């Protein structure tokens, strides 16, 4: 009896420690990012840093303005959402409500596969197909552009949007749909007027999750966006994202340049925290 | 006059035959109760009448069902219009997760009514028809899920009335309710038969006696007996009906 209790306690303790490790990691990253991100912002000045239009970290008179990266990340994410959400949402409605069980299972495994593909593969295919395609189709000197990044991101966020929306739509009680059909509404009317509104918090959460995915993606956009720190004035501009701004210079940076990269990471981190808070808000509402 | 005429109707779920050669004529502006032990096919038969069974894969139906003389399975029949005419109230109250007003307005809106004044009128008269207007008139914009179970069920009845059906099919509409809510619904149903034809599945023998004009007794997918409620209960024609209503099995 005593031994059993001891065992219980030991296991309880072990799980607690494992849990604390996770929490510890998050705390450590937060603290580290804040500590190492602040000095450069102090030195450059918050306004100049956030709203400076020019990034020239290796010039003899270096400039550390990250507005191009911030705008690129915002535009890129918005663009990906504008394409990915309607496509993903319609796919989810189809899969959850209209598809036969066979089609549903085939398509769902395809979606899972899409989710499992590593982002470097997306980047590679994007480079070979999309970048070349854009150059030919729009007759621009370089296809590596904001547009290419938007399309790649839109495809990359599809799986999470589809999966979460399908889960939310599947969870809509059949009674609601029956009631609607029994009133003489057609199935399509029923899905859009009853099922979708009933699943709206889940679908909203899916969208926010997609935003998080898109803003955090680095590898694929580095490969297809051209990775030049331009202001994103046009869809065909070669641009650099917040994520890739950090990753492309980190290896050879030093001094203030390196500190500025940490500051960029801090800005990105704050964006992602904001998105996560939004996501939690929707998920909580879903539960209620 | 009969509202619905069923001739030699059989129904299969895949290989399993759930209904055998049903013949019945459901009289207009009266209450017909379906009784019988669990699993005998009452719900199945009820759902066949407004073609809600169409939605279940693997269902096969033979025979003839006529609503006001037209074959409900014929090509000319618009199933959505049929369901509008033959409304349904479910066992578990199932209001939409929307406001009380939107619940009632849902059906009329679906059928193309967008005029606000007209919708207001329909909502009020449907809620009055379901004897719930006084309880909810001050909170039409509140979510329907915040009402009591009995109120929700009357709301569902009002929602069905809002599309002006001819027939109301009710599948054990009071089985999830307390005795007071149950008797309110029973009273309501008896008022509604002035205007509507009502078919009601019930497990409660007393309820069948209290409210219904006609009773159909189902057993193992067969319609064993159908007649005036008073006759069926006082002098059942079939030995099995007698056994069931006297509680010898079921
Ligand atoms: N969707 C379905 N698929 C396959 N079989 C079904 C389905 N629905 C009902 N059945 C079968 O059909 C028969 C009749 O079922 P039904 O629900 O009509 O009975 P019921 O008389 O309404 O019973 P209860 O009083 O318990 O509600 C049962 O044997 C049941 O198992
Ligand atoms: Mg039933």
Coordinates of C-alpha atoms and ligand atoms in Angstrom, one line a residue:
Chain A
X1 CA 0.0 0.0 0.0
X2 CA 2.7 2.4 1.1
X3 CA 4.8 1.4 -1.9
X4 CA 1.9 2.0 -4.2
X5 CA 1.3 5.5 -2.9
X6 CA 5.0 6.3 -3.2
X7 CA 4.9 5.1 -6.8
X8 CA 1.9 7.3 -7.5
X9 CA 3.7 10.3 -6.1
X10 CA 6.8 9.6 -8.0
X11 CA 5.0 9.4 -11.3
X12 CA 2.9 12.4 -10.5
X13 CA 6.2 14.3 -9.8
X14 CA 7.7 13.1 -13.1
X15 CA 4.8 14.3 -15.2
X16 CA 4.9 17.6 -13.4
X17 CA 8.6 18.0 -14.2
X18 CA 8.0 17.1 -17.8
X19 CA 5.2 19.7 -18.0
X20 CA 7.4 22.3 -16.4
X21 CA 10.1 21.7 -18.9
X22 CA 7.7 22.8 -21.7
X23 CA 6.6 25.9 -19.8
X24 CA 10.3 26.6 -19.0
X25 CA 11.2 26.5 -22.7
X26 CA 8.5 29.0 -23.5
X27 CA 9.6 31.3 -20.7
X28 CA 13.2 30.9 -21.6
X29 CA 12.6 31.8 -25.2
X30 CA 10.5 34.8 -24.2
X31 CA 13.0 36.2 -21.8
X32 CA 15.9 35.5 -24.1
X33 CA 14.2 37.3 -27.0
X34 CA 13.2 40.3 -25.0
X35 CA 16.7 40.6 -23.4
X36 CA 18.6 40.2 -26.7
X37 CA 16.0 42.1 -28.8
X38 CA 15.9 45.3 -26.8
X39 CA 19.5 46.7 -27.1
X40 CA 19.4 47.1 -30.9
X41 CA 16.0 48.8 -30.7
X42 CA 17.4 51.1 -28.1
X43 CA 20.3 52.0 -30.2
X44 CA 18.5 52.4 -33.5
X45 CA 15.4 54.0 -31.9
X46 CA 12.0 52.2 -31.9
X47 CA 10.4 54.5 -34.6
X48 CA 13.4 54.3 -36.9
X49 CA 13.6 50.5 -36.4
X50 CA 9.9 49.8 -37.0
X51 CA 9.1 52.4 -39.6
X52 CA 12.5 52.8 -41.4
X53 CA 12.0 52.0 -45.0
X54 CA 15.5 50.9 -45.7
X55 CA 17.4 47.9 -44.6
X56 CA 21.1 48.0 -45.4
X57 CA 22.8 46.1 -42.7
X58 CA 26.2 45.6 -44.4
X59 CA 26.6 49.1 -45.9
X60 CA 29.4 51.3 -44.6
X61 CA 26.6 53.4 -43.1
X62 CA 24.2 50.7 -42.1
X63 CA 20.4 51.2 -42.1
X64 CA 18.2 49.2 -39.9
X65 CA 14.6 49.9 -41.0
X66 CA 12.4 46.8 -40.9
X67 CA 9.1 48.3 -42.4
X68 CA 9.7 46.4 -45.7
X69 CA 9.8 43.1 -43.7
X70 CA 6.8 43.9 -41.6
X71 CA 4.7 45.0 -44.6
X72 CA 5.9 42.0 -46.6
X73 CA 4.9 39.6 -43.9
X74 CA 1.5 41.3 -43.5
X75 CA 0.8 41.5 -47.2
X76 CA 2.0 38.0 -47.8
X77 CA -0.1 36.6 -45.0
X78 CA -3.1 38.6 -46.0
X79 CA -2.8 37.5 -49.6
X80 CA -2.4 33.8 -48.6
X81 CA -5.5 34.2 -46.4
X82 CA -7.5 35.8 -49.2
X83 CA -6.8 32.9 -51.5
X84 CA -6.4 30.0 -49.0
X85 CA -9.5 30.7 -46.8
X86 CA -12.2 30.6 -49.5
X87 CA -10.6 27.6 -51.1
X88 CA -10.1 25.8 -47.8
X89 CA -13.5 26.7 -46.5
X90 CA -15.4 25.5 -49.6
X91 CA -13.3 22.3 -49.6
X92 CA -14.2 21.8 -45.9
X93 CA -17.9 22.2 -46.6
X94 CA -17.7 19.8 -49.4
X95 CA -15.7 17.2 -47.4
X96 CA -17.9 17.5 -44.3
X97 CA -21.3 17.7 -45.9
X98 CA -21.4 16.7 -49.5
X99 CA -18.7 14.2 -50.3
X100 CA -19.4 10.5 -50.3
X101 CA -17.5 8.6 -47.5
X102 CA -15.1 7.2 -50.1
X103 CA -14.2 10.5 -51.7
X104 CA -14.0 12.1 -48.2
X105 CA -11.5 9.5 -47.0
X106 CA -9.3 9.8 -50.1
X107 CA -9.4 13.6 -50.1
X108 CA -8.7 13.8 -46.4
X109 CA -5.6 11.6 -46.7
X110 CA -4.4 13.9 -49.5
X111 CA -4.9 16.9 -47.2
X112 CA -3.0 15.2 -44.4
X113 CA -0.2 14.4 -46.9
X114 CA -0.1 18.1 -47.9
X115 CA 0.3 19.0 -44.3
X116 CA 3.2 16.6 -43.9
X117 CA 5.3 17.8 -46.8
X118 CA 8.3 19.7 -45.6
X119 CA 8.4 23.3 -46.5
X120 CA 11.6 23.0 -48.4
X121 CA 9.7 20.9 -50.9
X122 CA 7.1 23.6 -51.3
X123 CA 9.9 26.0 -51.8
X124 CA 11.6 23.8 -54.4
X125 CA 8.4 23.2 -56.4
X126 CA 7.5 26.8 -56.1
X127 CA 10.9 27.8 -57.5
X128 CA 10.7 25.4 -60.4
X129 CA 7.1 25.8 -61.3
X130 CA 5.7 29.0 -59.9
X131 CA 8.6 31.4 -60.2
X132 CA 9.2 30.4 -63.8
X133 CA 5.5 30.4 -64.5
X134 CA 5.1 33.9 -63.2
X135 CA 8.1 35.1 -65.2
X136 CA 6.6 33.7 -68.4
X137 CA 3.0 34.4 -67.8
X138 CA 3.4 38.0 -66.6
X139 CA 6.5 38.7 -68.7
X140 CA 8.5 40.1 -65.7
X141 CA 12.3 39.9 -65.4
X142 CA 12.2 37.8 -62.2
X143 CA 9.4 35.6 -61.1
X144 CA 10.7 35.3 -57.6
X145 CA 8.2 37.7 -56.0
X146 CA 5.6 38.5 -53.4
X147 CA 3.0 36.9 -55.7
X148 CA 4.9 33.6 -55.8
X149 CA 5.2 33.7 -52.0
X150 CA 1.5 34.4 -51.6
X151 CA 0.6 31.4 -53.7
X152 CA 3.0 29.1 -52.0
X153 CA 1.7 30.2 -48.6
X154 CA -1.9 29.9 -49.6
X155 CA -1.3 26.3 -50.5
X156 CA 0.7 25.6 -47.3
X157 CA -2.1 26.9 -45.1
X158 CA -4.8 24.9 -46.8
X159 CA -4.4 21.7 -44.8
X160 CA -4.8 23.4 -41.4
X161 CA -7.8 25.4 -42.6
X162 CA -9.4 22.4 -44.1
X163 CA -8.8 20.0 -41.2
X164 CA -10.0 22.4 -38.5
X165 CA -13.0 23.5 -40.5
X166 CA -14.0 20.0 -41.2
X167 CA -13.8 19.1 -37.6
X168 CA -15.9 22.0 -36.7
X169 CA -18.5 21.3 -39.4
X170 CA -18.6 17.6 -38.5
X171 CA -19.4 18.5 -34.9
X172 CA -22.6 20.4 -35.9
X173 CA -25.4 18.3 -34.4
X174 CA -27.4 16.5 -37.1
X175 CA -30.6 17.7 -35.4
X176 CA -30.0 21.2 -36.6
X177 CA -29.7 20.1 -40.2
X178 CA -32.7 17.8 -39.9
X179 CA -34.8 20.7 -38.6
X180 CA -33.7 22.8 -41.5
X181 CA -34.4 20.1 -44.1
X182 CA -37.8 19.4 -42.5
X183 CA -38.7 23.0 -43.1
X184 CA -38.2 22.6 -46.8
X185 CA -34.7 24.1 -47.1
X186 CA -32.5 22.5 -49.6
X187 CA -29.3 20.7 -48.4
X188 CA -27.0 23.5 -49.7
X189 CA -29.1 26.1 -48.0
X190 CA -29.0 24.1 -44.8
X191 CA -25.2 23.8 -44.9
X192 CA -24.7 27.5 -45.4
X193 CA -27.4 28.9 -43.3
X194 CA -27.4 26.4 -40.4
X195 CA -24.2 24.3 -40.3
X196 CA -21.7 27.0 -41.1
X197 CA -23.0 29.5 -38.6
X198 CA -23.2 26.8 -36.0
X199 CA -19.5 26.0 -36.7
X200 CA -18.4 29.6 -37.1
X201 CA -16.0 29.9 -34.1
X202 CA -14.2 26.7 -35.2
X203 CA -13.9 28.0 -38.7
X204 CA -12.7 31.4 -37.4
X205 CA -10.1 29.5 -35.3
X206 CA -9.0 27.6 -38.5
X207 CA -8.5 31.0 -40.2
X208 CA -6.4 32.3 -37.4
X209 CA -4.3 29.1 -37.3
X210 CA -3.7 29.6 -41.0
X211 CA -2.5 33.2 -40.3
X212 CA -0.1 31.8 -37.7
X213 CA 1.2 29.3 -40.2
X214 CA 1.7 31.8 -42.9
X215 CA 3.4 34.5 -40.8
X216 CA 5.8 31.9 -39.3
X217 CA 6.9 30.2 -42.5
X218 CA 10.5 30.9 -43.5
X219 CA 12.0 28.3 -45.8
X220 CA 9.6 28.2 -48.6
X221 CA 9.1 32.0 -48.8
X222 CA 12.9 32.5 -48.8
X223 CA 13.1 30.3 -51.9
X224 CA 10.3 31.9 -53.9
X225 CA 10.2 35.5 -52.8
X226 CA 13.6 36.6 -54.1
X227 CA 14.7 37.5 -50.6
X228 CA 15.6 41.1 -51.4
X229 CA 14.8 43.7 -48.7
X230 CA 12.6 45.9 -51.0
X231 CA 9.4 47.6 -49.9
X232 CA 6.6 45.5 -51.2
X233 CA 5.3 48.0 -53.7
X234 CA 4.0 45.5 -56.2
X235 CA 3.1 41.9 -56.4
X236 CA 6.0 41.3 -58.7
X237 CA 8.6 42.8 -56.4
X238 CA 11.2 40.6 -54.9
X239 CA 10.8 40.9 -51.2
X240 CA 11.9 39.6 -47.8
X241 CA 9.8 38.4 -44.9
X242 CA 10.3 38.9 -41.2
X243 CA 11.2 35.3 -40.8
X244 CA 13.7 35.2 -43.7
X245 CA 15.2 38.5 -42.6
X246 CA 16.4 36.8 -39.5
X247 CA 17.5 33.5 -41.1
X248 CA 19.3 34.9 -44.2
X249 CA 21.8 37.0 -42.3
X250 CA 22.2 35.3 -39.0
X251 CA 25.0 33.1 -40.1
X252 CA 27.5 35.8 -40.8
X253 CA 26.2 38.7 -38.7
X254 CA 27.9 40.3 -35.8
X255 CA 27.6 43.4 -33.5
X256 CA 24.6 45.7 -34.0
X257 CA 23.5 43.8 -37.1
X258 CA 23.2 40.6 -35.1
X259 CA 21.4 42.4 -32.3
X260 CA 19.0 43.9 -34.9
X261 CA 18.2 40.4 -36.1
X262 CA 17.2 39.5 -32.6
X263 CA 15.0 42.5 -32.5
X264 CA 13.3 41.4 -35.7
X265 CA 12.8 38.0 -34.1
X266 CA 11.2 39.8 -31.2
X267 CA 8.8 41.6 -33.4
X268 CA 7.8 38.4 -35.2
X269 CA 7.4 36.7 -31.8
X270 CA 5.0 39.5 -30.7
X271 CA 3.0 39.0 -33.9
X272 CA 2.7 35.3 -33.2
X273 CA 1.7 35.8 -29.6
X274 CA -1.1 38.1 -30.8
X275 CA -2.3 35.6 -33.2
X276 CA -2.2 32.8 -30.6
X277 CA -4.2 34.9 -28.2
X278 CA -6.8 35.4 -30.9
X279 CA -6.9 31.7 -31.6
X280 CA -7.4 30.9 -27.9
X281 CA -10.2 33.4 -27.8
X282 CA -12.0 31.6 -30.6
X283 CA -11.4 28.2 -29.3
X284 CA -12.7 29.1 -25.9
X285 CA -15.8 30.6 -27.5
X286 CA -16.2 27.3 -29.5
X287 CA -16.3 25.4 -26.2
X288 CA -19.0 27.6 -24.7
Chain B
X1 CA -61.4 12.9 -46.2
X2 CA -57.9 11.5 -46.0
X3 CA -54.9 13.6 -46.2
X4 CA -52.4 10.9 -46.8
X5 CA -53.1 7.5 -48.3
X6 CA -50.6 4.7 -48.1
X7 CA -50.9 1.6 -50.1
X8 CA -48.8 -1.5 -49.7
X9 CA -45.7 0.3 -48.6
X10 CA -42.5 -1.6 -47.7
X11 CA -39.2 -0.1 -46.6
X12 CA -35.8 -1.6 -46.3
X13 CA -32.7 -0.3 -44.6
X14 CA -30.1 -2.1 -46.8
X15 CA -31.1 -5.8 -46.4
X16 CA -33.2 -5.2 -43.3
X17 CA -36.9 -4.8 -44.0
X18 CA -38.2 -2.3 -41.4
X19 CA -41.8 -1.9 -42.7
X20 CA -44.0 -4.5 -44.2
X21 CA -47.0 -3.8 -46.5
X22 CA -48.4 -0.8 -44.7
X23 CA -51.9 0.4 -45.7
X24 CA -53.4 3.4 -44.0
X25 CA -55.5 6.5 -44.6
X26 CA -54.7 9.4 -42.4
X27 CA -57.8 11.6 -41.9
X28 CA -57.7 15.3 -42.3
X29 CA -57.8 17.7 -39.3
X30 CA -57.5 15.1 -36.7
X31 CA -54.9 13.6 -34.5
X32 CA -53.5 10.2 -35.4
X33 CA -51.3 8.5 -32.8
X34 CA -48.7 5.8 -33.7
X35 CA -48.1 3.4 -30.9
X36 CA -46.1 0.2 -30.6
X37 CA -43.0 -1.2 -28.9
X38 CA -39.5 0.2 -29.5
X39 CA -38.0 -0.6 -32.9
X40 CA -41.3 -1.5 -34.5
X41 CA -40.9 1.2 -37.2
X42 CA -43.0 4.1 -36.0
X43 CA -40.3 6.7 -36.6
X44 CA -39.3 5.1 -39.8
X45 CA -42.9 5.3 -41.1
X46 CA -43.3 8.9 -39.9
X47 CA -40.1 10.0 -41.7
X48 CA -41.2 8.3 -44.9
X49 CA -44.2 10.6 -45.0
X50 CA -42.1 13.8 -45.5
X51 CA -39.3 11.9 -47.3
X52 CA -36.8 12.6 -44.6
X53 CA -35.7 9.0 -45.2
X54 CA -34.4 9.9 -48.6
X55 CA -31.3 11.3 -46.8
X56 CA -30.3 7.9 -45.3
X57 CA -28.1 5.9 -47.7
X58 CA -29.4 2.4 -48.6
X59 CA -33.1 3.1 -48.0
X60 CA -35.4 1.4 -50.4
X61 CA -39.1 2.1 -50.5
X62 CA -41.8 0.3 -52.5
X63 CA -45.6 0.9 -52.7
X64 CA -47.6 4.0 -53.0
X65 CA -47.9 7.1 -50.8
X66 CA -50.2 9.9 -51.8
X67 CA -50.5 13.3 -50.3
X68 CA -53.7 15.0 -51.3
X69 CA -53.9 12.6 -54.2
X70 CA -50.4 13.1 -55.6
X71 CA -47.7 10.4 -55.4
X72 CA -45.0 11.9 -53.1
X73 CA -42.3 10.0 -54.9
X74 CA -43.3 11.1 -58.4
X75 CA -40.8 13.2 -60.4
X76 CA -43.0 16.2 -60.5
X77 CA -43.0 16.5 -56.7
X78 CA -40.5 19.0 -55.3
X79 CA -39.3 17.4 -52.1
X80 CA -38.5 20.8 -50.5
X81 CA -42.1 21.9 -51.2
X82 CA -43.4 18.6 -49.9
X83 CA -41.5 19.1 -46.6
X84 CA -42.8 22.6 -46.4
X85 CA -46.4 21.2 -46.5
X86 CA -45.6 18.3 -44.2
X87 CA -43.8 19.8 -41.2
X88 CA -42.0 17.8 -38.6
X89 CA -41.3 18.2 -34.9
X90 CA -38.6 16.0 -33.5
X91 CA -38.3 14.0 -30.3
X92 CA -35.5 16.1 -28.8
X93 CA -36.2 19.9 -29.0
X94 CA -33.8 21.1 -31.7
X95 CA -34.0 24.9 -32.0
X96 CA -31.2 26.4 -34.1
X97 CA -28.5 28.2 -32.1
X98 CA -29.9 31.6 -33.1
X99 CA -32.4 34.1 -31.7
X100 CA -36.0 33.1 -31.1
X101 CA -37.0 35.4 -33.9
X102 CA -34.5 34.0 -36.4
X103 CA -35.6 30.5 -35.5
X104 CA -39.2 31.2 -36.5
X105 CA -38.2 33.4 -39.5
X106 CA -35.8 30.7 -40.8
X107 CA -38.4 28.8 -42.8
X108 CA -40.2 31.8 -44.3
X109 CA -36.9 33.3 -45.3
X110 CA -35.8 30.1 -46.9
X111 CA -39.0 30.2 -49.0
X112 CA -38.3 33.8 -50.1
X113 CA -40.0 36.1 -47.7
X114 CA -37.7 39.0 -46.9
X115 CA -40.2 41.8 -46.1
X116 CA -39.6 42.8 -42.4
X117 CA -43.2 43.6 -41.7
X118 CA -44.4 40.4 -43.2
X119 CA -41.8 38.4 -41.3
X120 CA -42.8 40.1 -38.0
X121 CA -46.4 39.1 -38.6
X122 CA -45.5 35.5 -39.4
X123 CA -43.3 35.2 -36.3
X124 CA -46.0 36.6 -34.1
X125 CA -48.7 34.4 -35.5
X126 CA -46.6 31.3 -35.4
X127 CA -45.6 31.9 -31.8
X128 CA -49.2 32.6 -30.9
X129 CA -50.2 29.5 -32.7
X130 CA -47.8 27.5 -30.5
X131 CA -49.1 29.2 -27.4
X132 CA -45.7 30.6 -26.5
X133 CA -46.0 34.2 -27.6
X134 CA -46.7 35.7 -24.2
X135 CA -43.6 34.0 -22.7
X136 CA -41.2 35.1 -25.4
X137 CA -42.5 38.3 -26.8
X138 CA -40.1 40.4 -24.8
X139 CA -37.0 38.4 -25.7
X140 CA -37.3 37.6 -29.4
X141 CA -33.7 38.6 -29.9
X142 CA -32.4 36.3 -27.2
X143 CA -30.8 33.0 -28.1
X144 CA -33.3 30.2 -28.3
X145 CA -31.0 27.8 -26.5
X146 CA -31.6 29.7 -23.3
X147 CA -35.2 28.5 -23.0
X148 CA -36.5 25.6 -21.0
X149 CA -36.9 22.2 -22.7
X150 CA -40.7 22.6 -22.9
X151 CA -40.4 26.1 -24.3
X152 CA -37.9 24.9 -26.8
X153 CA -40.3 22.3 -28.0
X154 CA -43.1 24.7 -28.4
X155 CA -40.7 27.0 -30.3
X156 CA -40.0 24.1 -32.6
X157 CA -43.7 23.7 -33.2
X158 CA -44.0 27.4 -33.9
X159 CA -41.1 27.1 -36.3
X160 CA -42.9 24.3 -38.1
X161 CA -46.1 26.4 -38.2
X162 CA -44.3 29.4 -39.7
X163 CA -44.1 27.8 -43.1
X164 CA -47.8 27.1 -43.1
X165 CA -47.8 23.3 -43.3
X166 CA -50.9 21.2 -43.8
X167 CA -49.7 18.3 -41.8
X168 CA -47.5 18.2 -38.6
X169 CA -45.6 15.0 -38.0
X170 CA -44.4 14.7 -34.4
X171 CA -42.0 12.0 -33.2
X172 CA -42.5 11.6 -29.5
X173 CA -42.7 15.3 -29.0
X174 CA -43.1 15.1 -25.2
X175 CA -40.8 12.3 -24.3
X176 CA -38.0 14.6 -23.3
X177 CA -40.2 16.9 -21.2
X178 CA -41.6 17.2 -17.7
X179 CA -45.3 16.5 -16.9
X180 CA -46.3 20.2 -16.9
X181 CA -44.6 20.9 -20.3
X182 CA -46.1 17.7 -21.6
X183 CA -49.6 18.7 -20.7
X184 CA -49.1 22.1 -22.3
X185 CA -48.0 20.5 -25.5
X186 CA -50.9 18.1 -25.4
X187 CA -53.3 21.0 -25.0
X188 CA -51.6 22.8 -27.9
X189 CA -51.8 19.7 -30.1
X190 CA -55.5 19.4 -29.5
X191 CA -56.0 23.1 -30.4
X192 CA -53.9 22.7 -33.6
X193 CA -56.0 19.9 -35.0
X194 CA -58.6 22.6 -35.8
X195 CA -56.3 23.7 -38.6
X196 CA -53.8 21.0 -39.2
X197 CA -53.6 17.3 -39.6
X198 CA -51.4 15.8 -36.9
X199 CA -49.6 12.5 -36.8
X200 CA -47.9 11.8 -33.5
X201 CA -45.7 9.0 -32.3
X202 CA -46.0 8.3 -28.7
X203 CA -44.9 5.7 -26.2
X204 CA -47.4 6.9 -23.7
X205 CA -50.6 5.0 -23.9
X206 CA -52.5 7.5 -21.8
X207 CA -51.3 10.3 -24.0
X208 CA -52.7 8.5 -27.0
X209 CA -56.0 8.0 -25.3
X210 CA -56.1 11.6 -24.1
X211 CA -55.3 13.4 -27.3
X212 CA -55.7 11.2 -30.4
X213 CA -58.8 10.6 -32.5
X214 CA -57.3 7.6 -34.4
X215 CA -54.6 5.2 -33.3
X216 CA -52.3 3.0 -35.4
X217 CA -50.6 0.1 -33.6
X218 CA -47.3 -1.1 -35.1
X219 CA -45.5 -4.3 -34.3
X220 CA -42.3 -5.6 -35.9
X221 CA -42.7 -3.4 -38.9
X222 CA -46.4 -4.2 -39.5
X223 CA -49.4 -2.1 -39.0
X224 CA -51.5 -4.4 -36.9
X225 CA -54.5 -2.3 -36.2
X226 CA -55.8 1.1 -37.2
X227 CA -59.0 2.7 -36.1
X228 CA -60.8 5.2 -33.9
X229 CA -58.8 5.6 -30.7
X230 CA -61.9 4.9 -28.5
X231 CA -62.5 1.6 -30.3
X232 CA -58.9 0.5 -30.5
X233 CA -58.5 0.9 -26.7
X234 CA -61.9 -0.3 -25.6
X235 CA -62.3 -3.2 -28.0
X236 CA -59.2 -4.0 -29.9
X237 CA -59.7 -6.2 -33.0
X238 CA -56.3 -7.9 -32.7
X239 CA -55.2 -10.0 -29.9
X240 CA -51.6 -8.4 -30.1
X241 CA -53.0 -4.9 -29.7
X242 CA -54.9 -6.0 -26.6
X243 CA -51.8 -7.6 -25.2
X244 CA -49.8 -4.4 -25.8
X245 CA -52.2 -1.9 -24.4
X246 CA -52.9 -3.9 -21.4
X247 CA -49.2 -4.1 -20.8
X248 CA -48.6 -7.7 -21.4
X249 CA -45.6 -7.0 -23.6
X250 CA -43.8 -4.0 -25.1
Ligands
LIG1 N1 -30.9 4.7 -40.2 C1 -31.1 3.4 -40.0 N2 -30.4 2.5 -40.6 C2 -30.6 1.1 -40.4 N3 -31.6 0.7 -39.7 C3 -32.4 1.5 -39.1 C4 -32.2 2.9 -39.2 N4 -33.2 3.6 -38.5 C5 -33.9 2.6 -37.9 N5 -33.5 1.4 -38.3 C6 -34.1 0.1 -37.9 O1 -35.5 0.1 -38.3 C7 -36.3 -0.5 -37.3 C8 -37.4 0.5 -36.9 O2 -36.8 1.6 -36.3 P1 -37.6 2.9 -35.8 O3 -36.6 3.9 -35.4 O4 -38.5 3.3 -36.9 O5 -38.4 2.3 -34.6 P2 -39.4 3.1 -33.6 O6 -40.7 2.4 -33.7 O7 -39.4 4.5 -33.9 O8 -38.7 2.8 -32.2 P3 -38.6 3.8 -30.9 O9 -39.9 3.6 -30.3 O10 -37.5 3.2 -30.1 O11 -38.3 5.1 -31.4 C9 -35.4 -0.9 -36.2 O12 -35.1 -2.2 -36.3 C10 -34.1 -0.1 -36.4 O13 -33.0 -0.8 -36.0
LIG2 MG1 -38.7 6.3 -32.8

